Short mmCIF file of C-alpha atoms in Angstrom, two decimals:
data_model
loop_
_atom_site.label_atom_id
_atom_site.label_comp_id
_atom_site.label_asym_id
_atom_site.label_seq_id
_atom_site.Cartn_x
_atom_site.Cartn_y
_atom_site.Cartn_z
CA MET A 395 11.71 -2.32 16.86
CA PHE A 396 11.61 -6.12 16.99
CA ASP A 397 12.59 -8.32 14.09
CA CYS A 398 9.34 -9.60 12.58
CA ILE A 399 10.78 -12.52 10.71
CA ARG A 400 12.25 -15.85 11.58
CA LYS A 401 14.42 -16.78 8.64
CA THR A 402 14.04 -20.53 8.97
CA GLY A 403 10.31 -20.60 8.41
CA LEU A 404 9.09 -17.16 7.48
CA CYS A 405 7.40 -17.19 10.85
CA LEU A 406 5.19 -14.25 11.68
CA LEU A 407 6.22 -12.58 14.91
CA LEU A 408 3.83 -9.94 16.00
CA SER A 409 5.60 -8.62 19.07
CA ALA A 410 6.06 -5.13 17.65
CA VAL A 411 3.56 -3.01 15.86
CA ALA A 412 4.53 -0.19 13.54
CA VAL A 413 2.57 0.92 10.55
CA ILE A 414 3.33 1.87 7.00
CA SER A 415 0.65 2.88 4.64
CA GLY A 416 -0.25 5.31 1.94
CA CYS A 417 -3.86 5.95 1.25
CA ALA A 418 -4.70 7.65 -2.01
CA ALA A 419 -7.72 9.87 -1.81
CA THR A 420 -10.60 8.55 -3.81
CA SER A 421 -12.39 10.52 -6.44
CA ASN A 422 -15.96 11.47 -5.73
CA GLY A 423 -16.65 11.83 -9.42
CA SER A 424 -16.11 15.58 -9.34
CA GLY A 425 -12.92 15.45 -11.42
CA SER A 426 -10.60 15.46 -8.43
CA GLU A 427 -7.58 13.97 -10.15
CA LYS A 428 -5.20 15.97 -7.98
CA ALA A 429 -6.60 14.34 -4.85
CA GLN A 430 -5.99 10.93 -6.40
CA GLN A 431 -2.38 11.79 -7.23
CA ASN A 432 -1.50 12.99 -3.73
CA PRO A 433 -1.65 10.17 -1.20
CA VAL A 434 -2.75 11.00 2.30
CA TYR A 435 -0.51 9.55 5.00
CA SER A 436 -1.61 9.10 8.58
CA PRO A 437 1.01 7.26 10.62
CA GLU A 438 -0.92 7.83 13.85
CA GLN A 439 -4.11 6.23 12.51
CA ALA A 440 -2.01 3.52 10.88
CA ARG A 441 -0.49 2.62 14.28
CA VAL A 442 -3.99 2.24 15.71
CA LEU A 443 -5.00 -0.01 12.83
CA ALA A 444 -1.80 -2.05 13.15
CA ARG A 445 -2.57 -2.72 16.82
CA GLU A 446 -6.15 -3.66 15.94
CA GLY A 447 -4.85 -6.01 13.24
CA LYS A 448 -2.52 -7.70 15.72
CA GLN A 449 -5.36 -8.12 18.19
CA ALA A 450 -7.56 -9.65 15.50
CA TYR A 451 -4.74 -11.99 14.49
CA ASP A 452 -4.16 -13.01 18.10
CA ARG A 453 -7.90 -13.85 18.38
CA GLY A 454 -7.61 -16.05 15.30
CA GLU A 455 -9.54 -13.64 13.08
CA VAL A 456 -7.13 -13.84 10.17
CA GLU A 457 -9.29 -12.18 7.50
CA THR A 458 -10.10 -9.27 9.83
CA ALA A 459 -6.39 -8.93 10.60
CA ILE A 460 -5.57 -8.89 6.89
CA GLN A 461 -8.17 -6.24 6.12
CA THR A 462 -7.12 -4.09 9.08
CA TRP A 463 -3.43 -4.32 8.21
CA GLN A 464 -4.19 -3.50 4.58
CA SER A 465 -5.87 -0.30 5.77
CA ALA A 466 -2.87 0.46 7.97
CA VAL A 467 -0.48 -0.04 5.07
CA GLU A 468 -2.56 2.29 2.90
CA LEU A 469 -2.15 4.98 5.57
CA ASN A 470 1.57 4.40 6.09
CA PRO A 471 3.32 2.34 3.38
CA ALA A 472 6.73 2.93 4.99
CA ASP A 473 5.96 0.79 8.07
CA ALA A 474 8.11 -2.20 7.26
CA VAL A 475 6.90 -4.20 10.27
CA THR A 476 3.24 -4.04 9.26
CA VAL A 477 4.07 -4.66 5.61
CA ASN A 478 6.15 -7.68 6.61
CA ASN A 479 3.52 -9.06 8.99
CA LEU A 480 0.76 -8.66 6.42
CA ALA A 481 2.86 -10.27 3.68
CA LEU A 482 3.64 -13.27 5.88
CA VAL A 483 -0.03 -13.78 6.73
CA LEU A 484 -0.93 -13.50 3.04
CA LYS A 485 1.75 -16.11 2.33
CA ASP A 486 0.27 -18.39 5.01
CA GLU A 487 -3.11 -17.97 3.30
CA ASN A 488 -1.54 -19.08 -0.02
CA ARG A 489 -1.95 -15.59 -1.46
CA PHE A 490 1.59 -15.56 -2.80
CA SER A 491 1.21 -12.96 -5.56
CA GLU A 492 -0.47 -10.54 -3.19
CA ALA A 493 2.28 -11.08 -0.63
CA ALA A 494 5.01 -10.50 -3.23
CA ASN A 495 3.30 -7.37 -4.58
CA LEU A 496 2.97 -6.01 -1.06
CA LEU A 497 6.64 -6.71 -0.32
CA GLU A 498 7.66 -4.98 -3.56
CA LYS A 499 5.73 -1.89 -2.46
CA GLY A 500 7.31 -2.20 0.96
CA VAL A 501 10.78 -2.36 -0.59
CA GLY A 502 9.89 0.75 -2.60
CA ALA A 503 8.91 2.62 0.56
CA SER A 504 11.63 1.16 2.81
CA PRO A 505 14.43 0.01 0.48
CA GLU A 506 16.95 -0.39 3.31
CA THR A 507 14.90 -2.94 5.26
CA ALA A 508 16.69 -6.25 4.85
CA GLU A 509 13.77 -8.40 6.04
CA LEU A 510 11.52 -7.15 3.24
CA HIS A 511 14.12 -8.21 0.67
CA TYR A 512 14.56 -11.57 2.39
CA ASN A 513 10.85 -12.39 2.43
CA LEU A 514 10.37 -11.18 -1.14
CA ALA A 515 13.24 -13.43 -2.22
CA VAL A 516 11.85 -16.48 -0.43
CA ILE A 517 8.31 -16.02 -1.75
CA SER A 518 9.61 -15.29 -5.24
CA GLU A 519 11.77 -18.41 -5.28
CA LEU A 520 9.70 -21.00 -3.46
CA TYR A 521 6.14 -20.03 -4.29
CA LEU A 522 6.23 -18.01 -7.51
CA LEU A 523 9.30 -19.62 -9.12
CA GLN A 524 10.65 -16.19 -10.05
CA LEU A 525 14.28 -17.13 -9.67
CA LYS A 526 15.88 -13.97 -11.09
CA LYS A 527 13.84 -11.78 -8.76
CA ALA A 528 14.70 -14.05 -5.84
CA LEU A 529 18.41 -13.81 -6.63
CA VAL A 530 18.31 -10.00 -6.75
CA HIS A 531 16.58 -9.76 -3.39
CA TYR A 532 18.72 -12.40 -1.65
CA LYS A 533 21.79 -10.43 -2.74
CA ARG A 534 20.28 -7.17 -1.52
CA TYR A 535 19.39 -8.82 1.78
CA GLN A 536 23.02 -9.94 2.18
CA GLN A 537 24.24 -6.40 1.48
CA LEU A 538 21.85 -4.80 3.94
CA SER A 539 22.21 -7.35 6.72
CA GLY A 540 25.90 -6.54 7.09
CA THR A 541 26.86 -10.13 7.77
CA GLU A 542 27.38 -13.11 5.52
CA ASP A 543 24.51 -15.48 6.19
CA LYS A 544 25.97 -18.82 5.05
CA THR A 545 22.54 -20.29 4.37
CA VAL A 546 21.53 -17.38 2.16
CA ALA A 547 24.95 -17.45 0.49
CA GLY A 548 24.28 -21.08 -0.38
CA TRP A 549 20.87 -20.18 -1.82
CA ILE A 550 22.49 -17.43 -3.89
CA ALA A 551 25.10 -19.86 -5.25
CA ASP A 552 22.37 -22.39 -6.06
CA LEU A 553 20.24 -19.81 -7.86
CA GLU A 554 23.22 -18.53 -9.85
CA ARG A 555 23.97 -22.10 -10.91
CA ARG A 556 20.34 -22.80 -11.85
CA LEU A 557 20.05 -19.57 -13.84
CA GLN A 558 23.16 -20.23 -15.99
#
């Protein structure tokens, strides 16, 4: 799987398509609470939707891409690539809270994916001014990446200083 993030600019790279989503069944008003509690996952359909979302994005149809990727994520919430791509497009559309919420769900479904932590940290710090959350996710990114990123280490030190 390709890395779908460029750390220096949160650049969206759409060279790989994988899908994560979890779609909860909707109630038809017949008291089907159990159906609502048990999400229906369809990784195969999610992959199709992820490809369609990429194609829409490549054609410049950003809103169609967002809607298609959202459907893909509902069907397979563990697809870190699609979650990441969607979050970065939402960020580019100035939908920062939505992007952060999506990344938090992505971290919940794929907690060992360093890029999700990185992007959540950047959006939390720069766009939402949630410095404590940013610090937590920068640190987790460092742990998961397996190497000491000197730039991120500097950001961590700066956040720790600012939060004292």
